[in-house]
Each structure stands twice: as C-alpha cells, then as structure tokens.
C-alpha cells in the first residue's frame, strides 16, 4: 500500500502540472519527491528566556526559595553564555499557594550581563522586594529579557579581584559543563531544593 505522496511522486511531472497548473504542479511534485528549493535561513536568537522551579509542596522555608533562585540564576546564566547573549532586564514571578502571583522586574544596574552572580544578586533583590513574611511559595520563575548579542555588549572593568576570580571560575565551570553535561558543576546550595 503506497502513501498519497509516494503515488504523487510516481506520476510524471507533466501530468501533475496538467491537473494542478504549471507552477503549483511542479512545486507539489517536487515536495512529494522530497525536494525543497527554499533557502534555509537561521532564525534570530530569542528575545527572552525563562526557567521555573516548582516546590514539591508549598514552602515557607526562605533557604529553599533562595536555593531555587540560585538554581535559576545558574541555569539562565549558562543558557545565555552558551547562546552568547546578555540580558538587560530580569523579571521574577513568585507563585503563591493560592495560585496568586507577585511579579517584580528590574534592569541590571551594571548593564547587560550573562554572569551567574549578577543574575543571582538581582533575583535575591527582587525576592526581597516582595516583602514576604510567612507566604507559602509554590513556584518561582525567572525571565531574562531584552537579550542582546554578548559580543556587542561592553564589559565594564571591575577592578575588583573577587569579581575577576568569579568570572574566571565561571569560565572554567562552563567548560566543564560543556564537556561533561549541563549541571555537572555548580553551587552546592542550588541542588536538591526544588523540582
């Protein structure tokens, strides 16, 4: 039993053109044979990227929430660096036990960045801005927005030896994760707290 496309491909092109018309017949006949003459155009990189951490049960534990935020910063920073992009803005969405959401957004003060520590700090600050005392948290979602090409992003000299050390360590961690798989190396506090 042959498929309709196999039957169409077996017909002479002139027959298909006579039935469907010249241009349409040729196009349909080529597609049935698996020929597609359209140019492949790579798409632009995305304008934003996000990640989410859901807790197995609604949590009151601020340490678990901070670990989830750190995990989000690690994942998004790695994704941005692999895509060679930098984010201008970070948005944090906190989903509460009653399914209500609190959303906070802020531009990165030092300019666009893909560095884990910059993303971590802004996520911690955004969460602190929410002012939760005893809110039960169901999930946290981080979104990096207004992404741009990292090669066109100016890098401010820090003159801070600790930041320079962090950036060198980040480069080494990225290399290990590329070689042995994503998530192989990262902050211990980010593991095992949220799904």
Tab-separated table of C-alpha atoms in Angstrom:
chain	number	residue	atom	x	y	z
A	1	UNK	CA	0.000	0.000	0.000
A	2	UNK	CA	1.552	3.270	-1.051
A	3	UNK	CA	1.055	6.631	0.571
A	4	UNK	CA	-0.540	9.533	-1.320
A	5	UNK	CA	2.799	11.353	-1.524
A	6	UNK	CA	4.511	8.230	-2.940
A	7	UNK	CA	1.750	7.897	-5.543
A	8	UNK	CA	2.099	11.570	-6.431
A	9	UNK	CA	5.884	11.268	-6.702
A	10	UNK	CA	5.488	8.299	-9.081
A	11	UNK	CA	3.398	10.337	-11.548
A	12	UNK	CA	5.153	12.206	-14.338
A	13	UNK	CA	5.621	15.900	-13.528
A	14	UNK	CA	3.750	16.917	-16.689
A	15	UNK	CA	0.644	15.023	-15.504
A	16	UNK	CA	0.684	16.752	-12.110
A	17	UNK	CA	1.185	20.137	-13.824
A	18	UNK	CA	-1.714	19.489	-16.195
A	19	UNK	CA	-4.039	18.692	-13.259
A	20	UNK	CA	-2.898	21.390	-10.788
A	21	UNK	CA	-1.413	24.009	-13.074
A	22	UNK	CA	2.181	24.660	-14.107
A	23	UNK	CA	3.819	26.264	-11.107
A	24	UNK	CA	1.695	24.571	-8.425
A	25	UNK	CA	2.025	21.175	-10.103
A	26	UNK	CA	5.818	21.451	-10.278
A	27	UNK	CA	6.002	22.559	-6.631
A	28	UNK	CA	3.730	19.761	-5.369
A	29	UNK	CA	5.565	17.150	-7.448
A	30	UNK	CA	8.972	18.298	-6.094
A	31	UNK	CA	7.720	18.259	-2.496
A	32	UNK	CA	6.289	14.761	-2.968
A	33	UNK	CA	9.790	13.655	-4.051
A	34	UNK	CA	11.338	15.387	-1.029
A	35	UNK	CA	12.802	18.321	-2.954
A	36	UNK	CA	12.504	21.726	-1.315
A	37	UNK	CA	14.378	24.564	-3.017
A	38	UNK	CA	13.637	27.172	-0.346
A	39	UNK	CA	16.686	28.669	1.315
A	40	UNK	CA	17.297	27.750	4.921
A	41	UNK	CA	17.522	30.941	6.942
A	42	UNK	CA	18.729	30.668	10.518
A	43	UNK	CA	16.338	32.346	12.908
A	44	UNK	CA	17.364	35.104	15.241
A	45	UNK	CA	18.102	34.229	18.822
A	46	UNK	CA	15.164	34.630	21.204
A	47	UNK	CA	14.314	37.972	22.784
A	48	UNK	CA	13.819	36.393	26.208
A	49	UNK	CA	14.392	33.156	28.088
A	50	UNK	CA	12.947	31.799	31.300
A	51	UNK	CA	13.165	28.953	33.774
A	52	UNK	CA	10.967	27.806	36.635
A	53	UNK	CA	11.356	25.892	39.874
A	54	UNK	CA	8.300	24.274	41.487
A	55	UNK	CA	8.428	23.060	45.046
A	56	UNK	CA	7.097	19.561	45.813
A	57	UNK	CA	4.912	21.143	48.493
A	58	UNK	CA	4.239	24.816	49.174
A	59	UNK	CA	7.155	26.095	51.208
A	60	UNK	CA	7.701	28.642	53.954
A	61	UNK	CA	11.457	27.971	54.044
A	62	UNK	CA	13.410	31.054	52.840
A	63	UNK	CA	16.560	28.921	52.409
A	64	UNK	CA	14.711	26.654	49.951
A	65	UNK	CA	13.490	29.679	47.996
A	66	UNK	CA	16.996	31.189	47.871
A	67	UNK	CA	18.390	27.844	46.684
A	68	UNK	CA	15.763	27.767	43.923
A	69	UNK	CA	16.642	31.346	42.928
A	70	UNK	CA	20.330	30.419	42.817
A	71	UNK	CA	19.497	27.397	40.677
A	72	UNK	CA	17.560	29.646	38.268
A	73	UNK	CA	20.488	32.073	38.057
A	74	UNK	CA	22.885	29.206	37.286
A	75	UNK	CA	20.621	27.759	34.570
A	76	UNK	CA	19.823	31.070	32.906
A	77	UNK	CA	23.403	32.335	33.097
A	78	UNK	CA	24.664	29.134	31.481
A	79	UNK	CA	21.990	29.326	28.768
A	80	UNK	CA	22.790	32.961	27.982
A	81	UNK	CA	26.534	32.356	27.825
A	82	UNK	CA	26.063	29.330	25.549
A	83	UNK	CA	23.917	31.453	23.221
A	84	UNK	CA	26.424	34.317	23.539
A	85	UNK	CA	23.722	36.677	24.752
A	86	UNK	CA	23.342	39.097	27.653
A	87	UNK	CA	20.178	40.232	29.445
A	88	UNK	CA	19.242	43.824	30.200
A	89	UNK	CA	16.231	43.053	32.399
A	90	UNK	CA	15.309	40.281	34.832
A	91	UNK	CA	11.745	39.512	35.907
A	92	UNK	CA	10.848	37.324	38.886
A	93	UNK	CA	7.404	35.750	39.204
A	94	UNK	CA	6.559	34.198	42.573
A	95	UNK	CA	3.549	31.869	42.530
A	96	UNK	CA	1.863	31.608	45.920
A	97	UNK	CA	-0.070	28.692	47.440
A	98	UNK	CA	-3.408	30.186	46.377
A	99	UNK	CA	-2.084	30.444	42.787
A	100	UNK	CA	-1.791	34.214	43.050
A	101	UNK	CA	1.346	35.697	41.573
A	102	UNK	CA	3.661	38.510	42.550
A	103	UNK	CA	5.813	39.884	39.731
A	104	UNK	CA	8.856	42.122	40.093
A	105	UNK	CA	11.151	43.322	37.323
A	106	UNK	CA	14.368	45.336	37.208
A	107	UNK	CA	17.105	46.337	34.787
A	108	UNK	CA	20.587	45.115	35.597
A	109	UNK	CA	22.385	48.078	37.148
A	110	UNK	CA	25.822	47.344	35.698
A	111	UNK	CA	24.434	46.947	32.188
A	112	UNK	CA	23.540	43.802	30.243
A	113	UNK	CA	25.033	40.639	31.708
A	114	UNK	CA	25.039	36.860	31.475
A	115	UNK	CA	27.086	36.312	34.621
A	116	UNK	CA	25.555	33.982	37.174
A	117	UNK	CA	26.471	36.180	40.117
A	118	UNK	CA	24.788	39.245	38.564
A	119	UNK	CA	21.627	37.232	37.891
A	120	UNK	CA	21.708	35.683	41.371
A	121	UNK	CA	22.004	39.049	43.090
A	122	UNK	CA	19.175	40.645	41.156
A	123	UNK	CA	16.909	37.641	41.784
A	124	UNK	CA	17.664	37.818	45.525
A	125	UNK	CA	16.938	41.570	45.485
A	126	UNK	CA	13.679	41.118	43.562
A	127	UNK	CA	12.554	38.449	46.015
A	128	UNK	CA	13.428	40.695	48.969
A	129	UNK	CA	11.388	43.499	47.326
A	130	UNK	CA	8.309	41.262	47.521
A	131	UNK	CA	8.435	41.634	51.311
A	132	UNK	CA	7.097	38.184	52.131
A	133	UNK	CA	6.906	37.346	55.834
A	134	UNK	CA	5.154	33.983	56.009
A	135	UNK	CA	3.912	33.426	52.475
A	136	UNK	CA	3.661	29.867	51.214
A	137	UNK	CA	5.566	29.699	47.928
A	138	UNK	CA	4.554	27.193	45.243
A	139	UNK	CA	6.986	28.168	42.456
A	140	UNK	CA	9.466	30.791	41.325
A	141	UNK	CA	10.048	31.752	37.695
A	142	UNK	CA	12.873	33.925	36.391
A	143	UNK	CA	12.834	35.528	32.965
A	144	UNK	CA	15.801	37.256	31.316
A	145	UNK	CA	14.517	39.825	28.837
A	146	UNK	CA	15.776	42.348	26.308
A	147	UNK	CA	18.502	39.921	25.267
A	148	UNK	CA	21.295	41.162	23.054
A	149	UNK	CA	24.407	39.841	21.404
A	150	UNK	CA	27.097	39.472	24.078
A	151	UNK	CA	29.831	40.380	21.589
A	152	UNK	CA	28.249	43.827	21.233
A	153	UNK	CA	27.837	44.303	24.969
A	154	UNK	CA	30.511	46.474	26.570
A	155	UNK	CA	32.138	44.901	29.615
A	156	UNK	CA	32.905	47.292	32.435
A	157	UNK	CA	36.291	46.732	34.082
A	158	UNK	CA	35.570	45.896	37.690
A	159	UNK	CA	38.975	46.409	39.333
A	160	UNK	CA	37.556	44.026	41.925
A	161	UNK	CA	39.794	40.952	42.360
A	162	UNK	CA	36.921	38.912	43.835
A	163	UNK	CA	34.684	39.560	40.793
A	164	UNK	CA	37.581	38.778	38.449
A	165	UNK	CA	38.084	35.460	40.273
A	166	UNK	CA	34.356	34.690	39.989
A	167	UNK	CA	34.405	35.350	36.252
A	168	UNK	CA	37.449	33.095	35.758
A	169	UNK	CA	35.770	30.359	37.807
A	170	UNK	CA	32.582	30.789	35.759
A	171	UNK	CA	34.546	30.261	32.537
A	172	UNK	CA	36.085	27.069	33.953
A	173	UNK	CA	32.686	25.821	35.169
A	174	UNK	CA	31.156	26.469	31.736
A	175	UNK	CA	33.945	24.454	30.114
A	176	UNK	CA	33.400	21.514	32.478
A	177	UNK	CA	29.632	21.591	31.963
A	178	UNK	CA	30.058	21.647	28.179
A	179	UNK	CA	32.409	18.691	28.359
A	180	UNK	CA	30.614	16.520	30.927
A	181	UNK	CA	26.998	17.710	30.634
A	182	UNK	CA	24.901	20.583	31.907
A	183	UNK	CA	24.688	20.803	35.682
A	184	UNK	CA	27.814	18.733	36.324
A	185	UNK	CA	29.463	21.589	38.235
A	186	UNK	CA	27.686	24.380	40.086
A	187	UNK	CA	26.914	25.821	43.508
A	188	UNK	CA	26.062	23.139	46.070
A	189	UNK	CA	23.250	25.277	47.504
A	190	UNK	CA	21.373	25.088	44.192
A	191	UNK	CA	20.895	21.315	44.201
A	192	UNK	CA	18.035	19.248	45.560
A	193	UNK	CA	15.765	22.003	46.867
A	194	UNK	CA	13.167	22.436	44.112
A	195	UNK	CA	11.989	20.410	41.146
